[in-house]
């Protein structure tokens, strides 16, 4: 039984390629097909190709073969391909947003926001393609010259998660294309459709055969493992969980691959007593509820000055409790389903653990009955130390609120985690804002705002949230090597 409920849903799924894209050819997977389901109903949407180890090797062969020509391809033309793809994605926003909502569950409005965000990486890197430069310097002793140049890293493997099905791809594909790298892309098996459409759009935008190769697979390790141990691969860029990131680093150590690791988070959201509480509630709604709470940047825990903690929690509960939960395609829905039953069970367990230790739910606290993986927006007050959700990534619409005494305690508690992706900070005191920003052990800080993502800024973490940066002028550096020529003069 299919979940597709409207002709336009049927049409976008039908128009999406479902095969592997290797060396400019669309072809079947040697292992047959794998099912993609709609998390709002738990029913299948369609089947896509299932790649074997041999298919994955063929994809790397194609990337290696296309490498030399592509590395010499005029940067302006590399940029223009990206620019054309940006225009096409933007023009087809409605159709692409519907496809994304069907496979991932988020409301259409949020899918549109991701389409715009994802497309912007292609525009940004279309502009960066023509700004790759080097240096010419006189040696300190005056007797020679030091020439440095930037060259593409070479064939890359790009592995992406399900939570942002398009943007997690364009953040890697954009700079790789701009830098002159070729690649094998492996999207998450739960959300391959947006990436398959992106491959088709890039093909139509004139990307030469073999530059981008896409494999979908039911066994990620079986298909990508042999590529990671193949000496022709030069770089692995991974976005996903810290657990899988660790495994991949271990595998990549064999060939000392260049690595970029965008991993898990446990973002603290700190509110001082001098903050504008209404603005903090607005920021909290974005930081917590964007993507149904399934974002690496999602506010995982709210640390609020004792004097305003109760007021903040009440206001947040009122707003979260009034959000409409439902299938992302329905009018007015603000909260879609979680990705699958495992994810929903994990959220339920974390809430039960916190409540069992003394937290109380101001709103929500339950999974919804019926089809799909829905969980009610939840605010937990008086969350005690030791509750698992303060330590673990929740990845769902649950906001734990905890009070703090003073600035020193706020910083110490915020930093008390193995993760270091992003922190949010609300205060009207400029000196405190800078002091606390400097004290936070994260790669990014949202200062009086609930969202940091911006294609023109370096996105990335420290500690066990990984390393490397995506976006900004830094983003393309991940795909470039620096070569130095010692010039005898
Ligand atoms: P995941 O389980 O780590 O999977 C991510 C990707 O890795 C998927 O394509 C997955 O394939 C693949 N994979 C899994 N095991 C693998 C293996 N042994 N070898 C090679 N590839 C493997 O993460 P997820 O559940 O999809 O995504 C959620 C996580 O991503 C969260 O922790 C979130 O914080 C993190 N994330 C981080 C950022 C960031 O920028 N820091 C952004 C978004 C998400 P399958 O689909 O086949 O499992």
Short mmCIF file of C-alpha atoms and ligand atoms in Angstrom, two decimals:
data_model
loop_
_atom_site.label_atom_id
_atom_site.label_comp_id
_atom_site.label_asym_id
_atom_site.label_seq_id
_atom_site.Cartn_x
_atom_site.Cartn_y
_atom_site.Cartn_z
CA UNK A 1 0.00 0.00 0.00
CA UNK A 2 1.30 3.43 -0.88
CA UNK A 3 0.96 6.48 1.39
CA UNK A 4 0.76 8.89 -1.48
CA UNK A 5 -2.45 10.80 -0.98
CA UNK A 6 -2.54 13.39 -3.74
CA UNK A 7 -1.76 13.42 -7.48
CA UNK A 8 1.05 15.95 -7.04
CA UNK A 9 2.68 13.70 -4.42
CA UNK A 10 2.49 10.80 -6.86
CA UNK A 11 3.96 12.96 -9.59
CA UNK A 12 7.04 14.20 -7.64
CA UNK A 13 7.89 10.69 -6.50
CA UNK A 14 7.47 9.32 -10.04
CA UNK A 15 9.70 12.02 -11.53
CA UNK A 16 12.54 11.28 -9.10
CA UNK A 17 15.27 9.00 -10.46
CA UNK A 18 15.57 5.79 -8.45
CA UNK A 19 18.73 4.30 -9.93
CA UNK A 20 22.41 4.67 -9.14
CA UNK A 21 24.20 7.48 -10.98
CA UNK A 22 27.65 6.29 -12.03
CA UNK A 23 29.90 7.75 -14.71
CA UNK A 24 27.02 9.78 -16.15
CA UNK A 25 24.74 6.71 -16.48
CA UNK A 26 21.65 5.87 -14.47
CA UNK A 27 21.76 2.15 -13.70
CA UNK A 28 20.20 -0.48 -11.48
CA UNK A 29 21.76 -1.61 -8.22
CA UNK A 30 23.28 -5.10 -8.19
CA UNK A 31 21.51 -5.90 -4.90
CA UNK A 32 18.04 -5.01 -6.16
CA UNK A 33 16.13 -2.24 -4.43
CA UNK A 34 15.45 -0.80 -0.98
CA UNK A 35 12.24 0.79 0.27
CA UNK A 36 11.82 4.45 1.20
CA UNK A 37 8.96 5.17 3.59
CA UNK A 38 6.86 8.13 4.63
CA UNK A 39 7.46 8.66 8.38
CA UNK A 40 4.05 10.29 8.73
CA UNK A 41 2.37 6.96 7.94
CA UNK A 42 5.10 4.33 8.13
CA UNK A 43 4.05 3.15 4.66
CA UNK A 44 6.38 2.80 1.65
CA UNK A 45 6.72 5.64 -0.84
CA UNK A 46 8.85 3.90 -3.47
CA UNK A 47 11.90 1.70 -4.01
CA UNK A 48 15.39 2.92 -4.96
CA UNK A 49 18.46 1.02 -6.17
CA UNK A 50 20.48 -0.92 -3.63
CA UNK A 51 24.22 -0.71 -4.39
CA UNK A 52 26.63 -3.59 -3.85
CA UNK A 53 30.34 -3.32 -3.11
CA UNK A 54 30.99 -3.68 -6.88
CA UNK A 55 28.63 -0.80 -7.68
CA UNK A 56 30.43 1.37 -5.14
CA UNK A 57 33.79 0.47 -6.69
CA UNK A 58 32.42 1.35 -10.14
CA UNK A 59 31.40 4.74 -8.73
CA UNK A 60 34.93 5.32 -7.44
CA UNK A 61 36.39 4.14 -10.78
CA UNK A 62 34.26 6.79 -12.52
CA UNK A 63 35.33 9.49 -10.06
CA UNK A 64 39.00 8.58 -10.51
CA UNK A 65 38.71 8.55 -14.29
CA UNK A 66 37.01 11.97 -14.42
CA UNK A 67 39.49 13.47 -11.92
CA UNK A 68 42.33 14.76 -14.12
CA UNK A 69 40.11 16.58 -16.63
CA UNK A 70 37.88 18.02 -13.94
CA UNK A 71 40.77 19.35 -11.89
CA UNK A 72 41.86 21.34 -14.97
CA UNK A 73 38.34 22.47 -15.91
CA UNK A 74 38.10 26.28 -15.97
CA UNK A 75 37.01 27.48 -12.52
CA UNK A 76 34.55 29.90 -14.06
CA UNK A 77 32.76 27.01 -15.79
CA UNK A 78 32.76 24.94 -12.59
CA UNK A 79 31.13 27.91 -10.89
CA UNK A 80 28.60 28.39 -13.67
CA UNK A 81 27.42 24.78 -13.40
CA UNK A 82 26.82 25.35 -9.68
CA UNK A 83 25.06 28.62 -10.40
CA UNK A 84 22.73 26.96 -12.94
CA UNK A 85 21.91 24.23 -10.41
CA UNK A 86 21.18 26.91 -7.79
CA UNK A 87 18.75 28.63 -10.20
CA UNK A 88 17.02 25.35 -11.05
CA UNK A 89 16.58 24.28 -7.43
CA UNK A 90 15.21 27.69 -6.57
CA UNK A 91 12.75 27.58 -9.49
CA UNK A 92 11.57 24.10 -8.47
CA UNK A 93 11.29 24.85 -4.74
CA UNK A 94 7.65 23.69 -4.41
CA UNK A 95 8.18 20.31 -6.01
CA UNK A 96 11.47 19.65 -4.18
CA UNK A 97 9.96 20.68 -0.84
CA UNK A 98 7.07 18.26 -1.30
CA UNK A 99 9.49 15.44 -2.10
CA UNK A 100 11.57 16.25 1.00
CA UNK A 101 8.51 16.34 3.26
CA UNK A 102 7.35 12.98 1.93
CA UNK A 103 10.63 11.23 2.68
CA UNK A 104 11.69 13.07 5.85
CA UNK A 105 8.46 14.28 7.45
CA UNK A 106 9.15 17.93 8.23
CA UNK A 107 6.42 20.50 7.40
CA UNK A 108 6.46 21.89 3.84
CA UNK A 109 7.41 25.36 5.10
CA UNK A 110 10.53 23.91 6.72
CA UNK A 111 11.38 21.84 3.65
CA UNK A 112 11.21 25.06 1.62
CA UNK A 113 13.57 26.70 4.09
CA UNK A 114 16.00 23.80 3.66
CA UNK A 115 15.74 23.97 -0.14
CA UNK A 116 16.64 27.68 0.02
CA UNK A 117 19.46 27.05 2.52
CA UNK A 118 20.79 24.06 0.56
CA UNK A 119 20.69 25.91 -2.77
CA UNK A 120 22.58 28.85 -1.26
CA UNK A 121 25.65 26.63 -0.77
CA UNK A 122 25.73 26.09 -4.53
CA UNK A 123 25.49 29.86 -5.13
CA UNK A 124 28.12 30.61 -2.48
CA UNK A 125 30.59 28.08 -3.86
CA UNK A 126 29.88 29.13 -7.47
CA UNK A 127 31.37 32.44 -6.33
CA UNK A 128 34.26 30.79 -4.46
CA UNK A 129 35.32 28.68 -7.47
CA UNK A 130 37.01 31.71 -9.03
CA UNK A 131 38.69 32.82 -5.81
CA UNK A 132 41.12 29.95 -5.30
CA UNK A 133 44.51 31.59 -5.02
CA UNK A 134 48.09 31.11 -3.84
CA UNK A 135 51.07 33.17 -2.64
CA UNK A 136 54.37 34.40 -3.91
CA UNK A 137 56.88 35.46 -1.28
CA UNK A 138 60.51 36.40 -1.02
CA UNK A 139 62.38 33.92 1.19
CA UNK A 140 63.55 35.52 4.46
CA UNK A 141 67.20 35.28 3.37
CA UNK A 142 66.33 37.04 0.11
CA UNK A 143 67.83 34.30 -2.02
CA UNK A 144 64.85 32.32 -3.18
CA UNK A 145 61.16 32.61 -3.75
CA UNK A 146 58.36 30.71 -2.02
CA UNK A 147 55.46 29.85 -4.28
CA UNK A 148 52.30 28.26 -2.86
CA UNK A 149 49.39 26.98 -4.88
CA UNK A 150 46.06 25.33 -4.09
CA UNK A 151 45.07 22.14 -5.86
CA UNK A 152 42.00 19.88 -5.60
CA UNK A 153 42.33 17.10 -3.03
CA UNK A 154 41.14 14.47 -5.53
CA UNK A 155 38.35 11.86 -5.39
CA UNK A 156 36.15 12.29 -2.30
CA UNK A 157 33.59 10.14 -0.53
CA UNK A 158 30.71 12.20 0.86
CA UNK A 159 28.37 10.51 3.37
CA UNK A 160 25.27 12.36 4.59
CA UNK A 161 22.49 11.86 7.21
CA UNK A 162 18.69 11.83 6.85
CA UNK A 163 17.81 14.93 8.85
CA UNK A 164 18.61 17.54 6.16
CA UNK A 165 18.35 15.43 3.00
CA UNK A 166 19.49 18.15 0.57
CA UNK A 167 21.53 20.72 2.49
CA UNK A 168 23.90 18.21 4.09
CA UNK A 169 24.75 17.21 0.51
CA UNK A 170 25.13 20.68 -1.04
CA UNK A 171 27.43 21.77 1.84
CA UNK A 172 29.89 19.14 0.59
CA UNK A 173 29.09 18.87 -3.12
CA UNK A 174 29.23 22.66 -3.68
CA UNK A 175 32.81 23.15 -2.44
CA UNK A 176 33.99 19.84 -3.94
CA UNK A 177 32.76 20.85 -7.42
CA UNK A 178 34.12 24.39 -7.00
CA UNK A 179 37.54 23.08 -5.95
CA UNK A 180 37.78 20.66 -8.90
CA UNK A 181 37.29 17.41 -6.97
CA UNK A 182 35.32 14.41 -8.20
CA UNK A 183 33.16 12.43 -5.79
CA UNK A 184 31.06 9.50 -4.72
CA UNK A 185 28.01 10.58 -2.71
CA UNK A 186 26.12 8.26 -0.35
CA UNK A 187 22.96 9.74 1.16
CA UNK A 188 21.14 8.17 4.11
CA UNK A 189 19.00 5.22 3.05
CA UNK A 190 15.93 6.71 4.73
CA UNK A 191 16.02 9.93 2.65
CA UNK A 192 17.73 9.34 -0.72
CA UNK A 193 15.14 11.04 -2.94
CA UNK A 194 16.19 14.68 -2.50
CA UNK A 195 19.81 13.78 -3.29
CA UNK A 196 18.77 11.76 -6.35
CA UNK A 197 16.91 14.82 -7.63
CA UNK A 198 19.97 16.96 -6.93
CA UNK A 199 22.13 14.61 -9.00
CA UNK A 200 19.65 14.91 -11.87
CA UNK A 201 19.62 18.71 -11.59
CA UNK A 202 23.43 18.85 -11.61
CA UNK A 203 23.48 16.54 -14.66
CA UNK A 204 21.04 18.87 -16.43
CA UNK A 205 23.15 21.86 -15.36
CA UNK A 206 26.05 20.41 -17.37
CA UNK A 207 28.17 18.62 -14.78
CA UNK A 208 30.44 16.29 -16.81
CA UNK A 209 30.05 12.52 -16.45
CA UNK A 210 31.91 10.98 -13.52
CA UNK A 211 32.37 14.18 -11.52
CA UNK A 212 29.50 13.27 -9.19
CA UNK A 213 28.54 9.64 -8.70
CA UNK A 214 25.69 8.70 -6.40
CA UNK A 215 25.04 5.38 -4.71
CA UNK A 216 22.10 4.45 -2.50
CA UNK A 217 22.57 1.37 -0.36
CA UNK A 218 20.89 -0.70 2.34
CA UNK A 219 24.29 -1.52 3.84
CA UNK A 220 26.34 1.64 4.33
CA UNK A 221 29.39 -0.14 5.70
CA UNK A 222 29.50 -2.81 3.01
CA UNK A 223 29.29 -0.29 0.18
CA UNK A 224 31.58 2.44 1.52
CA UNK A 225 34.13 0.35 3.46
CA UNK A 226 36.01 -0.81 0.35
CA UNK A 227 36.17 2.76 -0.94
CA UNK A 228 37.68 4.03 2.31
CA UNK A 229 40.41 1.39 2.09
CA UNK A 230 41.06 2.11 -1.62
CA UNK A 231 44.22 4.18 -2.02
CA UNK A 232 42.72 6.14 -4.92
CA UNK A 233 40.28 7.84 -2.53
CA UNK A 234 41.77 11.02 -1.06
CA UNK A 235 39.14 12.40 1.25
CA UNK A 236 36.15 11.41 3.35
CA UNK A 237 33.63 14.02 4.43
CA UNK A 238 31.03 12.68 6.83
CA UNK A 239 27.98 14.19 8.49
CA UNK A 240 26.23 11.97 10.99
CA UNK A 241 26.48 10.56 14.47
CA UNK A 242 29.63 10.71 16.59
CA UNK A 243 29.48 6.94 16.99
CA UNK A 244 29.68 6.26 13.24
CA UNK A 245 32.17 9.12 12.82
CA UNK A 246 34.56 7.39 15.21
CA UNK A 247 34.33 4.13 13.25
CA UNK A 248 34.96 5.89 9.96
CA UNK A 249 37.99 7.72 11.39
CA UNK A 250 39.42 4.40 12.41
CA UNK A 251 38.92 2.98 8.92
CA UNK A 252 40.28 6.15 7.31
CA UNK A 253 43.46 5.98 9.38
CA UNK A 254 44.66 3.09 7.22
CA UNK A 255 45.27 5.39 4.25
CA UNK A 256 45.58 8.60 6.28
CA UNK A 257 42.64 10.12 4.39
CA UNK A 258 41.87 13.82 4.61
CA UNK A 259 38.79 14.03 6.86
CA UNK A 260 35.93 16.37 7.63
CA UNK A 261 33.67 15.24 10.47
CA UNK A 262 30.36 17.00 11.18
CA UNK A 263 29.05 14.98 14.10
CA UNK A 264 26.52 15.05 16.91
CA UNK A 265 25.68 17.90 19.26
CA UNK A 266 24.28 18.69 22.69
CA UNK A 267 23.66 22.41 22.42
CA UNK A 268 23.11 24.40 25.60
CA UNK A 269 20.73 27.38 25.39
CA UNK A 270 21.65 29.85 28.13
CA UNK A 271 19.35 32.65 29.26
CA UNK A 272 20.59 35.27 31.73
CA UNK A 273 18.30 37.31 33.99
CA UNK A 274 19.01 40.45 31.91
CA UNK A 275 17.77 38.84 28.68
CA UNK A 276 14.63 39.82 26.80
CA UNK A 277 12.58 36.76 27.83
CA UNK A 278 10.05 37.02 24.99
CA UNK A 279 12.88 37.19 22.45
CA UNK A 280 14.50 34.19 24.18
CA UNK A 281 11.24 32.22 23.84
CA UNK A 282 11.12 33.03 20.11
CA UNK A 283 14.75 32.00 19.72
CA UNK A 284 14.14 28.85 21.75
CA UNK A 285 11.26 27.82 19.48
CA UNK A 286 13.57 28.02 16.46
CA UNK A 287 16.55 26.37 18.16
CA UNK A 288 14.40 23.57 19.58
CA UNK A 289 11.61 22.99 17.09
CA UNK A 290 13.31 23.57 13.73
CA UNK A 291 13.36 20.19 11.98
CA UNK A 292 11.14 18.68 14.73
CA UNK A 293 14.14 18.89 17.06
CA UNK A 294 16.07 16.55 14.76
CA UNK A 295 19.00 18.88 14.09
CA UNK A 296 22.61 18.59 15.24
CA UNK A 297 22.23 22.27 16.19
CA UNK A 298 18.99 21.69 18.15
CA UNK A 299 18.97 23.26 21.62
CA UNK A 300 19.26 20.14 23.76
CA UNK A 301 19.00 21.74 27.19
CA UNK A 302 17.89 25.14 28.46
CA UNK A 303 19.96 26.63 31.27
CA UNK A 304 18.06 29.61 32.66
CA UNK A 305 18.93 32.01 35.50
CA UNK A 306 16.94 30.91 38.57
CA UNK A 307 15.05 34.21 38.82
CA UNK A 308 13.51 33.84 35.31
CA UNK A 309 13.50 30.04 34.80
CA UNK A 310 9.86 29.54 35.81
CA UNK A 311 8.62 32.42 33.65
CA UNK A 312 10.61 31.20 30.63
CA UNK A 313 9.44 27.58 31.00
CA UNK A 314 5.76 28.62 31.27
CA UNK A 315 5.96 30.82 28.18
CA UNK A 316 7.81 28.18 26.18
CA UNK A 317 5.29 25.51 27.24
CA UNK A 318 2.40 27.70 26.14
CA UNK A 319 3.95 28.20 22.68
CA UNK A 320 5.06 24.60 22.19
CA UNK A 321 1.74 23.23 23.43
CA UNK A 322 -0.15 25.18 20.79
CA UNK A 323 1.91 23.90 17.85
CA UNK A 324 -0.05 21.81 15.35
CA UNK A 325 1.28 18.27 15.00
CA UNK A 326 0.56 16.28 11.83
CA UNK A 327 1.66 15.12 8.40
CA UNK A 328 4.00 17.76 7.01
CA UNK A 329 1.91 18.18 3.85
CA UNK A 330 -1.16 19.34 5.81
CA UNK A 331 -2.05 23.01 6.04
CA UNK A 332 -0.81 24.75 9.19
CA UNK A 333 1.20 21.78 10.52
CA UNK A 334 4.27 22.95 12.46
CA UNK A 335 5.52 19.65 13.86
CA UNK A 336 5.90 16.56 11.68
CA UNK A 337 6.70 12.97 12.67
CA UNK A 338 10.08 11.74 13.89
CA UNK A 339 12.06 9.74 11.35
CA UNK A 340 11.24 6.25 12.66
CA UNK A 341 10.04 4.20 15.58
CA UNK A 342 13.55 3.75 17.02
CA UNK A 343 14.06 7.49 17.19
CA UNK A 344 10.66 7.98 18.82
CA UNK A 345 11.33 5.24 21.38
CA UNK A 346 14.64 6.87 22.26
CA UNK A 347 12.89 10.20 22.87
CA UNK A 348 10.24 8.46 25.02
CA UNK A 349 12.92 6.73 27.10
CA UNK A 350 14.78 9.99 27.72
CA UNK A 351 11.59 11.72 28.85
CA UNK A 352 10.60 8.81 31.10
CA UNK A 353 14.07 8.81 32.65
CA UNK A 354 13.91 12.57 33.42
CA UNK A 355 10.37 12.33 34.83
CA UNK A 356 11.40 9.29 36.89
CA UNK A 357 14.15 11.42 38.45
CA UNK A 358 11.79 14.26 39.38
CA UNK A 359 11.33 16.48 36.29
CA UNK A 360 7.74 17.39 35.49
CA UNK A 361 6.15 17.92 32.10
CA UNK A 362 4.56 21.35 31.68
CA UNK A 363 3.24 20.20 28.32
CA UNK A 364 3.44 17.01 26.24
CA UNK A 365 5.49 14.04 27.41
CA UNK A 366 3.87 11.40 25.20
CA UNK A 367 4.10 9.65 21.88
CA UNK A 368 0.94 9.89 19.76
CA UNK A 369 -1.17 6.85 19.02
CA UNK A 370 -1.93 5.86 15.45
CA UNK A 371 0.09 5.74 12.26
CA UNK A 372 3.39 7.58 11.90
CA UNK A 373 6.07 8.42 14.44
CA UNK A 374 4.60 11.48 16.13
CA UNK A 375 5.69 12.79 19.53
CA UNK A 376 4.03 15.71 21.31
CA UNK A 377 6.05 18.91 21.82
CA UNK A 378 7.26 18.67 25.39
CA UNK A 379 8.65 21.07 28.00
CA UNK A 380 10.17 19.57 31.14
CA UNK A 381 10.72 21.80 34.19
CA UNK A 382 12.97 21.21 37.22
CA UNK A 383 15.15 18.72 35.37
CA UNK A 384 17.61 17.26 37.89
CA UNK A 385 21.33 16.71 37.40
CA UNK A 386 21.92 13.19 36.20
CA UNK A 387 18.93 13.06 33.83
CA UNK A 388 20.14 11.32 30.67
CA UNK A 389 18.69 13.94 28.32
CA UNK A 390 21.12 16.54 29.66
CA UNK A 391 23.99 14.37 28.42
CA UNK A 392 22.57 12.70 25.30
CA UNK A 393 21.41 14.14 22.01
CA UNK A 394 17.57 14.09 22.25
CA UNK A 395 16.78 14.54 18.53
CA UNK A 396 13.11 15.24 19.17
CA UNK A 397 10.68 18.00 20.26
CA UNK A 398 11.61 17.95 23.96
CA UNK A 399 12.90 20.98 25.88
CA UNK A 400 14.39 20.33 29.34
CA UNK A 401 14.66 23.48 31.49
CA UNK A 402 17.10 23.76 34.37
CA UNK A 403 17.98 26.73 36.58
CA UNK A 404 21.43 28.16 37.35
CA UNK A 405 22.82 30.49 39.99
CA UNK A 406 25.45 32.61 38.34
CA UNK A 407 27.50 33.11 35.17
CA UNK A 408 30.30 30.84 36.28
CA UNK A 409 27.90 27.96 36.87
CA UNK A 410 26.16 28.63 33.54
CA UNK A 411 29.41 28.34 31.57
CA UNK A 412 30.61 25.30 33.50
CA UNK A 413 27.29 23.46 33.01
CA UNK A 414 27.13 24.41 29.34
CA UNK A 415 30.62 22.99 28.78
CA UNK A 416 29.97 19.83 30.77
CA UNK A 417 29.52 17.61 27.69
CA UNK A 418 31.68 15.64 25.28
CA UNK A 419 30.09 17.62 22.41
CA UNK A 420 31.03 21.08 21.18
CA UNK A 421 29.01 22.05 18.13
CA UNK A 422 26.96 25.11 19.04
CA UNK A 423 25.67 27.05 22.07
CA UNK A 424 22.97 29.74 22.27
CA UNK A 425 23.23 32.69 24.59
CA UNK A 426 20.65 35.34 25.53
CA UNK A 427 21.73 38.46 27.41
CA UNK A 428 21.47 42.23 26.98
CA UNK A 429 24.87 42.84 28.57
CA UNK A 430 27.49 43.22 25.82
CA UNK A 431 30.48 42.53 28.06
CA UNK A 432 28.85 39.38 29.39
CA UNK A 433 27.91 38.33 25.83
CA UNK A 434 31.53 38.45 24.71
CA UNK A 435 32.91 36.96 27.93
CA UNK A 436 30.54 34.00 27.83
CA UNK A 437 30.99 33.51 24.04
CA UNK A 438 34.74 33.23 24.65
CA UNK A 439 34.21 30.78 27.50
CA UNK A 440 31.95 28.37 25.61
CA UNK A 441 33.67 25.26 24.25
CA UNK A 442 31.83 25.11 20.91
CA UNK A 443 32.57 25.80 17.26
CA UNK A 444 29.62 28.21 16.98
CA UNK A 445 27.60 30.52 19.23
CA UNK A 446 24.14 31.97 18.56
CA UNK A 447 24.12 35.33 20.34
CA UNK A 448 20.56 36.48 20.97
CA UNK A 449 19.39 34.33 18.10
CA UNK A 450 18.19 30.76 17.79
CA UNK A 451 19.83 29.83 14.50
CA UNK A 452 23.44 30.01 13.33
CA UNK A 453 23.34 28.21 9.97
CA UNK A 454 24.43 30.45 7.11
CA UNK A 455 26.18 29.38 3.88
CA UNK A 456 28.55 32.35 4.17
CA UNK A 457 29.74 31.28 7.65
CA UNK A 458 31.99 28.41 8.79
CA UNK A 459 29.74 25.68 10.22
CA UNK A 460 31.38 23.04 12.41
CA UNK A 461 32.24 21.80 15.84
CA UNK A 462 35.03 20.99 18.28
CA UNK A 463 35.47 18.17 20.84
CA UNK A 464 33.40 15.13 19.85
CA UNK A 465 31.24 17.16 17.48
CA UNK A 466 34.07 16.73 14.99
CA UNK A 467 36.33 18.99 12.97
CA UNK A 468 36.45 20.79 9.66
CA UNK A 469 34.17 23.60 8.50
CA UNK A 470 31.39 23.73 5.91
CA UNK A 471 30.38 27.03 4.30
CA UNK A 472 32.10 30.39 4.40
CA UNK A 473 35.51 30.99 2.86
CA UNK A 474 36.75 28.09 5.02
CA UNK A 475 34.45 25.55 3.32
CA UNK A 476 36.41 25.20 0.09
CA UNK A 477 39.71 24.74 1.95
CA UNK A 478 38.48 21.29 3.02
CA UNK A 479 38.74 20.25 -0.65
CA UNK A 480 42.09 21.87 -1.45
CA UNK A 481 45.69 20.86 -0.82
CA UNK A 482 48.45 23.42 -0.48
CA UNK A 483 51.53 22.79 -2.59
CA UNK A 484 54.72 24.76 -2.02
CA UNK A 485 57.36 25.21 -4.71
CA UNK A 486 60.82 26.29 -3.56
CA UNK A 487 62.08 28.58 -6.34
CA UNK A 488 65.82 28.97 -6.89
CA UNK A 489 66.48 32.44 -8.20
P1 LIG B 1 24.31 8.07 11.24
O1 LIG B 1 23.58 6.87 11.69
O2 LIG B 1 25.68 8.29 11.73
O3 LIG B 1 24.29 7.99 9.65
C1 LIG B 1 24.82 9.01 8.85
C2 LIG B 1 25.23 8.44 7.50
O4 LIG B 1 26.27 7.48 7.71
C3 LIG B 1 24.11 7.70 6.76
O5 LIG B 1 24.28 7.89 5.39
C4 LIG B 1 24.39 6.25 7.15
O6 LIG B 1 23.89 5.31 6.22
C5 LIG B 1 25.90 6.25 7.12
N1 LIG B 1 26.51 5.16 7.89
C6 LIG B 1 26.03 4.54 8.99
N2 LIG B 1 26.89 3.57 9.38
C7 LIG B 1 27.94 3.60 8.51
C8 LIG B 1 29.13 2.84 8.36
N3 LIG B 1 29.45 1.86 9.22
N4 LIG B 1 29.96 3.13 7.34
C9 LIG B 1 29.67 4.11 6.47
N5 LIG B 1 28.54 4.86 6.54
C10 LIG B 1 27.70 4.61 7.56
O7 LIG B 1 23.52 9.40 11.58
P2 LIG B 1 22.01 9.74 11.30
O8 LIG B 1 21.18 9.03 12.31
O9 LIG B 1 21.67 9.56 9.85
O10 LIG B 1 21.99 11.31 11.55
C11 LIG B 1 21.83 11.88 12.78
C12 LIG B 1 23.16 12.32 13.36
O11 LIG B 1 23.81 13.22 12.47
C13 LIG B 1 23.00 13.08 14.64
O12 LIG B 1 23.94 12.66 15.59
C14 LIG B 1 23.26 14.53 14.23
O13 LIG B 1 23.68 15.35 15.28
C15 LIG B 1 24.28 14.35 13.18
N6 LIG B 1 24.33 15.54 12.31
C16 LIG B 1 25.42 16.37 12.41
C17 LIG B 1 25.47 17.51 11.65
C18 LIG B 1 26.66 18.44 11.75
O14 LIG B 1 26.83 19.24 10.85
N7 LIG B 1 27.46 18.39 12.79
C19 LIG B 1 24.44 17.81 10.77
C20 LIG B 1 23.35 16.96 10.69
C21 LIG B 1 23.32 15.81 11.48
P3 LIG B 1 22.46 4.60 6.50
O15 LIG B 1 21.45 5.59 6.15
O16 LIG B 1 22.45 3.43 5.62
O17 LIG B 1 22.44 4.23 7.97
#
